[in-house]
Amino acid sequence: MNTVIPFIPKPYFVKNLKDNTLGTLKIAILRKVIGNIIIRSSEQDETISFLLPGKEVVEIPARKLKSREKLTGLKLCRAHEVVDEEVRYNLLQHTRQLANPNSILFGDSVIEDALGLQSRVIYDWAYSLQDIADITTSLQHNALSESGTMWDENKAKLRKSLFQIRYVKAGAIFPHFVSVENVTPELFFHLLACLHFTNRYGAQHTTSGPNVENKIVAIGWSAFEPPLTSLKVSELWGDQKVEQEQGEEWLLKQMLEHYEQDQLVQGSTITDWFKEAWKDQKMVRSLYQKAQQDGETFLKEIKVWKS
Protein backbone atom coordinates (compact mmCIF):
# COMPACT_ATOMS: atom_id res chain seq x y z
CA MET A 1 0.00 0.00 0.00
CA ASN A 2 1.03 3.67 -0.29
CA THR A 3 1.05 6.29 2.45
CA VAL A 4 -1.18 8.84 0.70
CA ILE A 5 -4.06 6.57 -0.42
CA PRO A 6 -3.73 3.64 2.01
CA PHE A 7 -6.39 1.39 0.50
CA ILE A 8 -4.98 1.15 -3.05
CA PRO A 9 -1.78 -0.79 -3.91
CA LYS A 10 1.24 1.34 -4.75
CA PRO A 11 1.82 -0.14 -8.27
CA TYR A 12 -1.41 1.47 -9.50
CA PHE A 13 0.09 4.93 -9.09
CA VAL A 14 3.00 6.48 -10.96
CA LYS A 15 5.92 8.45 -9.54
CA ASN A 16 6.71 10.22 -12.80
CA LEU A 17 3.80 11.64 -14.80
CA LYS A 18 5.69 10.75 -18.01
CA ASP A 19 5.18 7.06 -17.24
CA ASN A 20 2.59 5.20 -19.28
CA THR A 21 2.01 1.94 -17.48
CA LEU A 22 -0.48 -0.91 -17.26
CA GLY A 23 -3.10 -0.54 -14.56
CA THR A 24 -6.47 1.16 -14.26
CA LEU A 25 -8.43 2.31 -11.22
CA LYS A 26 -12.19 2.06 -11.77
CA ILE A 27 -14.49 4.06 -9.48
CA ALA A 28 -18.10 2.84 -9.24
CA ILE A 29 -20.42 5.71 -8.29
CA LEU A 30 -24.13 5.75 -7.59
CA ARG A 31 -25.49 9.15 -8.60
CA LYS A 32 -28.88 9.80 -7.02
CA VAL A 33 -31.01 12.76 -8.10
CA ILE A 34 -32.07 14.71 -4.97
CA GLY A 35 -33.57 17.74 -6.75
CA ASN A 36 -34.90 18.35 -10.24
CA ILE A 37 -32.20 18.13 -12.90
CA ILE A 38 -32.45 19.04 -16.59
CA ILE A 39 -30.65 16.65 -18.97
CA ARG A 40 -31.08 17.91 -22.52
CA SER A 41 -29.14 18.62 -25.70
CA SER A 42 -30.93 21.45 -27.52
CA GLU A 43 -34.68 21.16 -27.03
CA GLN A 44 -35.75 22.35 -23.57
CA ASP A 45 -38.80 20.10 -23.52
CA GLU A 46 -36.86 16.91 -24.33
CA THR A 47 -34.71 14.76 -22.05
CA ILE A 48 -31.86 12.78 -23.60
CA SER A 49 -32.79 9.11 -23.59
CA PHE A 50 -31.69 5.72 -24.88
CA LEU A 51 -33.84 2.73 -25.78
CA LEU A 52 -32.95 -0.57 -24.11
CA PRO A 53 -34.82 -3.87 -24.39
CA GLY A 54 -37.96 -3.44 -22.27
CA LYS A 55 -37.36 0.16 -21.19
CA GLU A 56 -36.25 3.62 -22.23
CA VAL A 57 -33.65 5.15 -19.92
CA VAL A 58 -32.37 8.67 -19.31
CA GLU A 59 -28.88 9.18 -20.70
CA ILE A 60 -26.32 11.65 -19.29
CA PRO A 61 -23.38 12.33 -21.64
CA ALA A 62 -20.00 12.05 -19.94
CA ARG A 63 -19.15 15.69 -20.59
CA LYS A 64 -22.12 16.92 -18.54
CA LEU A 65 -20.66 15.17 -15.49
CA LYS A 66 -16.97 15.74 -16.07
CA SER A 67 -17.30 19.48 -16.75
CA ARG A 68 -18.97 20.16 -13.40
CA GLU A 69 -16.39 18.12 -11.48
CA LYS A 70 -13.51 19.70 -13.36
CA LEU A 71 -14.84 23.15 -12.42
CA THR A 72 -15.01 22.11 -8.76
CA GLY A 73 -11.40 20.97 -9.13
CA LEU A 74 -10.34 24.38 -10.41
CA LYS A 75 -11.94 26.05 -7.40
CA LEU A 76 -10.15 23.63 -5.06
CA CYS A 77 -6.83 24.45 -6.73
CA ARG A 78 -7.48 28.16 -6.29
CA ALA A 79 -8.31 27.61 -2.63
CA HIS A 80 -4.97 25.85 -2.13
CA GLU A 81 -3.05 28.35 -4.30
CA VAL A 82 -1.70 25.82 -6.79
CA VAL A 83 -3.02 27.38 -10.02
CA ASP A 84 -2.14 30.58 -11.86
CA GLU A 85 -4.56 33.26 -10.69
CA GLU A 86 -5.27 34.24 -14.31
CA VAL A 87 -6.54 30.78 -15.25
CA ARG A 88 -10.23 30.63 -16.15
CA TYR A 89 -12.15 27.46 -16.86
CA ASN A 90 -11.30 26.21 -20.38
CA LEU A 91 -9.48 29.49 -21.11
CA LEU A 92 -5.76 28.93 -20.63
CA GLN A 93 -3.57 31.47 -22.43
CA HIS A 94 -0.05 30.15 -21.80
CA THR A 95 1.58 26.73 -21.47
CA ARG A 96 2.90 27.55 -17.99
CA GLN A 97 -0.72 27.72 -16.80
CA LEU A 98 -1.03 23.96 -17.40
CA ALA A 99 1.13 23.42 -14.32
CA ASN A 100 -1.74 22.84 -11.93
CA PRO A 101 -3.26 19.59 -10.58
CA ASN A 102 -6.60 20.15 -12.31
CA SER A 103 -5.20 20.52 -15.83
CA ILE A 104 -2.83 17.59 -15.36
CA LEU A 105 -5.65 15.36 -14.12
CA PHE A 106 -8.59 16.34 -16.32
CA GLY A 107 -6.66 17.50 -19.36
CA ASP A 108 -6.64 21.01 -20.81
CA SER A 109 -5.70 23.01 -23.89
CA VAL A 110 -3.89 26.29 -24.40
CA ILE A 111 -5.48 28.76 -26.81
CA GLU A 112 -2.44 30.65 -28.11
CA ASP A 113 -0.15 27.64 -28.53
CA ALA A 114 -2.80 25.19 -29.78
CA LEU A 115 -1.42 22.65 -27.32
CA GLY A 116 -3.33 20.23 -25.13
CA LEU A 117 -2.87 17.68 -22.37
CA GLN A 118 -4.78 14.40 -22.51
CA SER A 119 -7.15 13.64 -19.66
CA ARG A 120 -6.05 10.96 -17.20
CA VAL A 121 -9.69 10.50 -16.13
CA ILE A 122 -12.14 8.67 -18.41
CA TYR A 123 -15.84 9.27 -17.77
CA ASP A 124 -18.52 6.75 -18.69
CA TRP A 125 -21.88 7.93 -20.02
CA ALA A 126 -24.49 7.47 -17.29
CA TYR A 127 -27.81 5.63 -17.78
CA SER A 128 -30.68 5.51 -15.31
CA LEU A 129 -31.82 2.23 -13.79
CA GLN A 130 -35.44 3.36 -14.08
CA ASP A 131 -37.58 3.94 -17.15
CA ILE A 132 -37.80 7.53 -18.35
CA ALA A 133 -41.57 7.56 -17.87
CA ASP A 134 -41.15 6.92 -14.14
CA ILE A 135 -38.53 9.57 -13.41
CA THR A 136 -39.35 12.58 -15.60
CA THR A 137 -42.02 15.24 -15.66
CA SER A 138 -42.77 18.36 -17.73
CA LEU A 139 -43.49 21.67 -16.02
CA GLN A 140 -44.73 24.91 -17.52
CA HIS A 141 -42.74 28.06 -16.86
CA ASN A 142 -43.22 31.70 -17.59
CA ALA A 143 -41.01 34.77 -17.65
CA LEU A 144 -42.52 37.26 -15.23
CA SER A 145 -42.06 41.01 -15.47
CA GLU A 146 -40.67 43.17 -12.67
CA SER A 147 -44.16 43.46 -11.21
CA GLY A 148 -44.33 39.68 -10.90
CA THR A 149 -46.99 39.27 -13.60
CA MET A 150 -47.21 38.45 -17.29
CA TRP A 151 -48.42 41.99 -18.08
CA ASP A 152 -46.40 44.03 -20.61
CA GLU A 153 -46.93 47.64 -19.56
CA ASN A 154 -45.36 49.00 -22.75
CA LYS A 155 -47.77 47.14 -25.03
CA ALA A 156 -50.65 47.07 -22.57
CA LYS A 157 -51.23 43.33 -23.02
CA LEU A 158 -50.18 39.96 -21.65
CA ARG A 159 -46.83 38.64 -22.86
CA LYS A 160 -46.65 35.23 -24.50
CA SER A 161 -43.65 33.83 -22.69
CA LEU A 162 -44.89 30.43 -21.56
CA PHE A 163 -42.67 27.41 -22.15
CA GLN A 164 -42.25 23.86 -20.90
CA ILE A 165 -39.14 22.15 -19.54
CA ARG A 166 -38.76 18.45 -18.91
CA TYR A 167 -37.02 17.50 -15.67
CA VAL A 168 -35.56 14.35 -14.21
CA LYS A 169 -37.24 14.02 -10.81
CA ALA A 170 -35.71 13.37 -7.42
CA GLY A 171 -35.23 9.64 -6.82
CA ALA A 172 -33.74 8.80 -10.21
CA ILE A 173 -30.68 6.56 -9.86
CA PHE A 174 -27.69 6.45 -12.20
CA PRO A 175 -24.89 3.90 -11.81
CA HIS A 176 -21.72 5.43 -13.20
CA PHE A 177 -18.02 4.70 -13.68
CA VAL A 178 -14.94 6.91 -13.70
CA SER A 179 -11.65 5.29 -14.73
CA VAL A 180 -8.18 6.61 -13.96
CA GLU A 181 -4.81 5.84 -15.49
CA ASN A 182 -1.25 7.01 -14.79
CA VAL A 183 -1.94 9.29 -11.85
CA THR A 184 0.00 10.05 -8.69
CA PRO A 185 -1.65 9.49 -5.29
CA GLU A 186 -1.95 13.28 -4.92
CA LEU A 187 -3.88 13.62 -8.18
CA PHE A 188 -6.16 10.77 -7.15
CA PHE A 189 -6.86 12.54 -3.86
CA HIS A 190 -7.82 15.61 -5.88
CA LEU A 191 -10.25 13.51 -7.94
CA LEU A 192 -11.89 12.14 -4.79
CA ALA A 193 -12.37 15.72 -3.59
CA CYS A 194 -13.99 16.71 -6.90
CA LEU A 195 -16.44 13.80 -6.67
CA HIS A 196 -17.18 14.45 -3.00
CA PHE A 197 -17.83 18.19 -3.21
CA THR A 198 -19.76 18.48 -6.52
CA ASN A 199 -23.56 18.30 -6.24
CA ARG A 200 -25.06 20.50 -8.98
CA TYR A 201 -25.35 19.24 -12.54
CA GLY A 202 -27.33 19.70 -15.74
CA ALA A 203 -28.77 22.71 -17.51
CA GLN A 204 -29.73 25.73 -15.40
CA HIS A 205 -27.54 24.51 -12.54
CA THR A 206 -26.80 28.14 -11.64
CA THR A 207 -30.46 28.74 -10.74
CA SER A 208 -31.07 25.67 -8.58
CA GLY A 209 -29.65 24.12 -5.45
CA PRO A 210 -27.89 20.78 -5.08
CA ASN A 211 -29.57 18.18 -7.29
CA VAL A 212 -27.30 15.11 -7.31
CA GLU A 213 -25.78 13.10 -4.47
CA ASN A 214 -22.66 11.13 -5.42
CA LYS A 215 -21.89 7.98 -3.48
CA ILE A 216 -18.77 5.95 -4.18
CA VAL A 217 -19.77 2.29 -4.00
CA ALA A 218 -16.37 0.74 -4.71
CA ILE A 219 -12.98 1.19 -6.34
CA GLY A 220 -11.42 -1.68 -8.25
CA TRP A 221 -7.95 -2.07 -9.72
CA SER A 222 -6.50 -4.37 -12.36
CA ALA A 223 -3.92 -4.39 -15.14
CA PHE A 224 -6.68 -4.11 -17.76
CA GLU A 225 -10.03 -2.37 -17.32
CA PRO A 226 -12.99 -4.80 -17.44
CA PRO A 227 -15.85 -4.13 -19.90
CA LEU A 228 -18.25 -2.78 -17.30
CA THR A 229 -20.34 0.28 -18.16
CA SER A 230 -23.35 2.16 -16.83
CA LEU A 231 -25.35 1.03 -19.87
CA LYS A 232 -24.56 -2.62 -19.16
CA VAL A 233 -25.49 -2.27 -15.47
CA SER A 234 -28.83 -0.67 -16.37
CA GLU A 235 -29.59 -3.26 -19.04
CA LEU A 236 -28.89 -6.18 -16.68
CA TRP A 237 -31.13 -4.61 -14.01
CA GLY A 238 -34.13 -4.80 -16.32
CA ASP A 239 -37.42 -3.06 -15.56
CA GLN A 240 -37.62 -3.70 -11.80
CA LYS A 241 -38.47 -0.96 -9.35
CA VAL A 242 -35.43 0.26 -7.47
CA GLU A 243 -34.52 1.96 -4.20
CA GLN A 244 -31.15 3.52 -3.49
CA GLU A 245 -29.98 0.64 -1.28
CA GLN A 246 -30.86 -1.84 -4.02
CA GLY A 247 -28.98 0.27 -6.55
CA GLU A 248 -25.87 0.26 -4.37
CA GLU A 249 -26.05 -3.50 -3.83
CA TRP A 250 -26.55 -4.11 -7.55
CA LEU A 251 -23.63 -1.89 -8.54
CA LEU A 252 -21.35 -3.53 -5.98
CA LYS A 253 -22.44 -6.98 -7.22
CA GLN A 254 -21.41 -6.02 -10.77
CA MET A 255 -18.01 -4.85 -9.53
CA LEU A 256 -17.48 -8.08 -7.58
CA GLU A 257 -18.18 -10.08 -10.72
CA HIS A 258 -15.25 -8.34 -12.44
CA TYR A 259 -12.80 -7.90 -9.55
CA GLU A 260 -11.46 -10.29 -6.91
CA GLN A 261 -11.89 -9.37 -3.23
CA ASP A 262 -8.25 -8.27 -3.01
CA GLN A 263 -8.70 -6.04 -6.06
CA LEU A 264 -11.47 -3.92 -4.60
CA VAL A 265 -12.26 -1.59 -1.71
CA GLN A 266 -15.83 -0.69 -0.77
CA GLY A 267 -17.21 2.82 -0.65
CA SER A 268 -17.72 3.23 3.10
CA THR A 269 -13.99 2.69 3.68
CA ILE A 270 -13.13 5.29 1.05
CA THR A 271 -15.61 7.93 2.17
CA ASP A 272 -14.82 7.62 5.88
CA TRP A 273 -11.10 7.88 5.18
CA PHE A 274 -11.50 10.90 2.87
CA LYS A 275 -13.68 12.85 5.30
CA GLU A 276 -11.16 12.31 8.09
CA ALA A 277 -8.19 13.17 5.86
CA TRP A 278 -9.85 16.39 4.65
CA LYS A 279 -10.00 17.69 8.22
CA ASP A 280 -6.20 17.95 8.23
CA GLN A 281 -5.91 20.98 5.98
CA LYS A 282 -2.16 21.25 6.52
CA MET A 283 -1.76 17.76 5.07
CA VAL A 284 -4.24 18.50 2.27
CA ARG A 285 -2.33 21.64 1.27
CA SER A 286 0.91 19.66 1.14
CA LEU A 287 -0.73 17.13 -1.20
CA TYR A 288 -1.85 19.90 -3.53
CA GLN A 289 1.60 21.50 -3.48
CA LYS A 290 3.21 18.16 -4.31
CA ALA A 291 0.73 17.67 -7.17
CA GLN A 292 1.63 21.10 -8.56
CA GLN A 293 5.36 20.41 -8.33
CA ASP A 294 4.90 17.09 -10.13
CA GLY A 295 2.98 18.91 -12.86
CA GLU A 296 5.75 21.47 -13.35
CA THR A 297 8.36 18.72 -13.58
CA PHE A 298 6.24 16.81 -16.10
CA LEU A 299 5.73 19.83 -18.37
CA LYS A 300 9.45 20.61 -18.33
CA GLU A 301 10.42 17.02 -19.09
CA ILE A 302 8.13 16.85 -22.12
CA LYS A 303 9.44 20.27 -23.25
CA VAL A 304 6.04 21.94 -23.07
CA TRP A 305 7.20 24.50 -20.55
CA LYS A 306 10.73 25.88 -20.68
CA SER A 307 11.39 27.82 -17.50
XYZ file of C-alpha atoms in Angstrom:
307
model
C 0.000 0.000 0.000
C 1.031 3.668 -0.288
C 1.054 6.288 2.450
C -1.185 8.840 0.695
C -4.062 6.568 -0.421
C -3.729 3.643 2.011
C -6.390 1.393 0.500
C -4.983 1.147 -3.054
C -1.782 -0.789 -3.909
C 1.241 1.337 -4.749
C 1.819 -0.143 -8.267
C -1.409 1.467 -9.499
C 0.089 4.928 -9.086
C 3.001 6.482 -10.965
C 5.921 8.449 -9.537
C 6.706 10.223 -12.797
C 3.797 11.640 -14.798
C 5.687 10.751 -18.005
C 5.178 7.063 -17.238
C 2.589 5.204 -19.284
C 2.013 1.937 -17.477
C -0.475 -0.909 -17.262
C -3.099 -0.538 -14.560
C -6.468 1.163 -14.261
C -8.428 2.310 -11.223
C -12.189 2.064 -11.770
C -14.489 4.059 -9.477
C -18.098 2.845 -9.242
C -20.419 5.709 -8.289
C -24.130 5.746 -7.587
C -25.493 9.151 -8.596
C -28.877 9.800 -7.018
C -31.008 12.761 -8.096
C -32.071 14.706 -4.975
C -33.565 17.741 -6.747
C -34.897 18.353 -10.241
C -32.202 18.132 -12.900
C -32.447 19.040 -16.589
C -30.653 16.654 -18.972
C -31.081 17.912 -22.522
C -29.136 18.619 -25.702
C -30.925 21.448 -27.520
C -34.679 21.164 -27.031
C -35.747 22.353 -23.573
C -38.801 20.096 -23.525
C -36.860 16.913 -24.326
C -34.714 14.757 -22.046
C -31.860 12.785 -23.597
C -32.790 9.111 -23.592
C -31.686 5.723 -24.881
C -33.841 2.730 -25.780
C -32.946 -0.569 -24.110
C -34.822 -3.870 -24.391
C -37.957 -3.441 -22.275
C -37.358 0.160 -21.187
C -36.248 3.620 -22.230
C -33.653 5.150 -19.918
C -32.367 8.668 -19.309
C -28.875 9.180 -20.702
C -26.324 11.653 -19.291
C -23.383 12.326 -21.642
C -20.000 12.053 -19.943
C -19.155 15.692 -20.592
C -22.118 16.923 -18.535
C -20.665 15.168 -15.485
C -16.966 15.737 -16.071
C -17.299 19.477 -16.752
C -18.970 20.156 -13.403
C -16.390 18.124 -11.477
C -13.509 19.700 -13.356
C -14.840 23.147 -12.419
C -15.010 22.109 -8.758
C -11.403 20.975 -9.134
C -10.335 24.378 -10.412
C -11.941 26.052 -7.396
C -10.148 23.635 -5.060
C -6.827 24.446 -6.733
C -7.477 28.155 -6.288
C -8.311 27.613 -2.627
C -4.970 25.852 -2.126
C -3.047 28.354 -4.300
C -1.703 25.824 -6.794
C -3.016 27.377 -10.018
C -2.137 30.581 -11.862
C -4.564 33.259 -10.691
C -5.270 34.244 -14.315
C -6.538 30.777 -15.253
C -10.227 30.634 -16.146
C -12.154 27.458 -16.865
C -11.300 26.206 -20.384
C -9.481 29.485 -21.111
C -5.763 28.933 -20.635
C -3.575 31.469 -22.431
C -0.051 30.152 -21.797
C 1.581 26.730 -21.469
C 2.903 27.550 -17.990
C -0.722 27.717 -16.805
C -1.032 23.961 -17.402
C 1.131 23.419 -14.321
C -1.737 22.840 -11.925
C -3.257 19.592 -10.577
C -6.601 20.148 -12.312
C -5.203 20.519 -15.833
C -2.830 17.586 -15.362
C -5.655 15.356 -14.121
C -8.595 16.338 -16.321
C -6.657 17.500 -19.365
C -6.637 21.008 -20.809
C -5.697 23.006 -23.888
C -3.893 26.291 -24.401
C -5.479 28.764 -26.808
C -2.438 30.647 -28.112
C -0.150 27.639 -28.531
C -2.803 25.188 -29.777
C -1.420 22.650 -27.315
C -3.326 20.228 -25.130
C -2.867 17.681 -22.375
C -4.775 14.403 -22.509
C -7.152 13.636 -19.659
C -6.049 10.960 -17.199
C -9.688 10.499 -16.131
C -12.135 8.667 -18.408
C -15.837 9.269 -17.773
C -18.519 6.748 -18.691
C -21.877 7.927 -20.019
C -24.491 7.466 -17.292
C -27.811 5.629 -17.778
C -30.681 5.508 -15.310
C -31.815 2.235 -13.787
C -35.442 3.361 -14.083
C -37.579 3.941 -17.153
C -37.795 7.534 -18.347
C -41.575 7.562 -17.869
C -41.154 6.919 -14.142
C -38.530 9.566 -13.410
C -39.346 12.584 -15.598
C -42.023 15.244 -15.664
C -42.765 18.360 -17.727
C -43.486 21.667 -16.022
C -44.735 24.912 -17.520
C -42.736 28.057 -16.856
C -43.220 31.704 -17.592
C -41.005 34.773 -17.653
C -42.516 37.261 -15.228
C -42.058 41.007 -15.470
C -40.665 43.165 -12.670
C -44.165 43.464 -11.208
C -44.328 39.681 -10.899
C -46.991 39.272 -13.597
C -47.214 38.448 -17.291
C -48.425 41.986 -18.081
C -46.403 44.029 -20.605
C -46.929 47.638 -19.565
C -45.359 49.005 -22.747
C -47.765 47.140 -25.027
C -50.652 47.068 -22.573
C -51.233 43.334 -23.023
C -50.184 39.964 -21.653
C -46.834 38.644 -22.860
C -46.650 35.231 -24.497
C -43.647 33.830 -22.690
C -44.893 30.430 -21.563
C -42.666 27.412 -22.150
C -42.253 23.857 -20.901
C -39.145 22.145 -19.543
C -38.762 18.449 -18.911
C -37.024 17.505 -15.667
C -35.565 14.346 -14.208
C -37.241 14.018 -10.806
C -35.712 13.368 -7.416
C -35.232 9.640 -6.817
C -33.740 8.799 -10.207
C -30.679 6.564 -9.857
C -27.689 6.452 -12.203
C -24.892 3.897 -11.809
C -21.718 5.432 -13.200
C -18.016 4.702 -13.682
C -14.941 6.911 -13.702
C -11.654 5.285 -14.728
C -8.185 6.614 -13.962
C -4.807 5.842 -15.494
C -1.249 7.009 -14.788
C -1.941 9.288 -11.845
C -0.004 10.051 -8.693
C -1.649 9.491 -5.294
C -1.947 13.276 -4.922
C -3.884 13.617 -8.184
C -6.161 10.767 -7.150
C -6.862 12.536 -3.858
C -7.822 15.613 -5.881
C -10.246 13.511 -7.939
C -11.888 12.138 -4.789
C -12.366 15.721 -3.591
C -13.992 16.715 -6.902
C -16.439 13.798 -6.667
C -17.179 14.451 -3.004
C -17.834 18.190 -3.211
C -19.760 18.482 -6.515
C -23.558 18.296 -6.241
C -25.060 20.498 -8.981
C -25.355 19.235 -12.543
C -27.328 19.695 -15.737
C -28.770 22.706 -17.507
C -29.729 25.735 -15.403
C -27.535 24.513 -12.542
C -26.804 28.140 -11.638
C -30.460 28.735 -10.739
C -31.067 25.673 -8.579
C -29.649 24.119 -5.448
C -27.887 20.777 -5.083
C -29.570 18.183 -7.286
C -27.297 15.111 -7.309
C -25.778 13.102 -4.475
C -22.664 11.132 -5.419
C -21.892 7.981 -3.478
C -18.773 5.953 -4.184
C -19.773 2.293 -4.003
C -16.373 0.737 -4.708
C -12.983 1.193 -6.339
C -11.421 -1.675 -8.252
C -7.945 -2.071 -9.722
C -6.500 -4.368 -12.365
C -3.923 -4.388 -15.142
C -6.677 -4.107 -17.757
C -10.030 -2.374 -17.325
C -12.994 -4.797 -17.438
C -15.852 -4.126 -19.902
C -18.250 -2.782 -17.304
C -20.337 0.284 -18.159
C -23.355 2.156 -16.834
C -25.349 1.031 -19.872
C -24.557 -2.624 -19.161
C -25.486 -2.269 -15.471
C -28.827 -0.674 -16.366
C -29.591 -3.261 -19.044
C -28.889 -6.175 -16.684
C -31.125 -4.607 -14.008
C -34.130 -4.802 -16.320
C -37.420 -3.061 -15.565
C -37.624 -3.705 -11.804
C -38.475 -0.963 -9.351
C -35.427 0.256 -7.469
C -34.519 1.960 -4.204
C -31.145 3.525 -3.485
C -29.985 0.643 -1.284
C -30.855 -1.845 -4.023
C -28.980 0.266 -6.547
C -25.869 0.260 -4.370
C -26.049 -3.504 -3.834
C -26.552 -4.108 -7.553
C -23.626 -1.894 -8.542
C -21.351 -3.535 -5.975
C -22.442 -6.976 -7.222
C -21.412 -6.018 -10.769
C -18.015 -4.848 -9.526
C -17.482 -8.075 -7.576
C -18.183 -10.075 -10.722
C -15.249 -8.344 -12.438
C -12.800 -7.903 -9.549
C -11.461 -10.288 -6.913
C -11.889 -9.369 -3.231
C -8.251 -8.273 -3.011
C -8.705 -6.037 -6.060
C -11.473 -3.917 -4.596
C -12.260 -1.585 -1.709
C -15.833 -0.688 -0.775
C -17.212 2.815 -0.647
C -17.719 3.228 3.098
C -13.993 2.689 3.681
C -13.130 5.294 1.049
C -15.613 7.927 2.175
C -14.822 7.624 5.877
C -11.099 7.881 5.177
C -11.503 10.898 2.869
C -13.679 12.854 5.303
C -11.162 12.310 8.087
C -8.193 13.170 5.861
C -9.847 16.386 4.646
C -9.996 17.690 8.217
C -6.201 17.952 8.233
C -5.910 20.977 5.976
C -2.156 21.246 6.517
C -1.761 17.760 5.067
C -4.238 18.498 2.270
C -2.327 21.640 1.274
C 0.910 19.657 1.144
C -0.730 17.125 -1.198
C -1.851 19.896 -3.532
C 1.600 21.503 -3.482
C 3.209 18.161 -4.312
C 0.729 17.672 -7.174
C 1.627 21.102 -8.561
C 5.359 20.406 -8.326
C 4.905 17.088 -10.134
C 2.977 18.906 -12.860
C 5.746 21.473 -13.348
C 8.360 18.723 -13.580
C 6.241 16.807 -16.098
C 5.728 19.830 -18.370
C 9.446 20.613 -18.330
C 10.418 17.021 -19.088
C 8.126 16.853 -22.115
C 9.438 20.270 -23.247
C 6.036 21.935 -23.067
C 7.198 24.502 -20.547
C 10.730 25.883 -20.681
C 11.391 27.825 -17.498
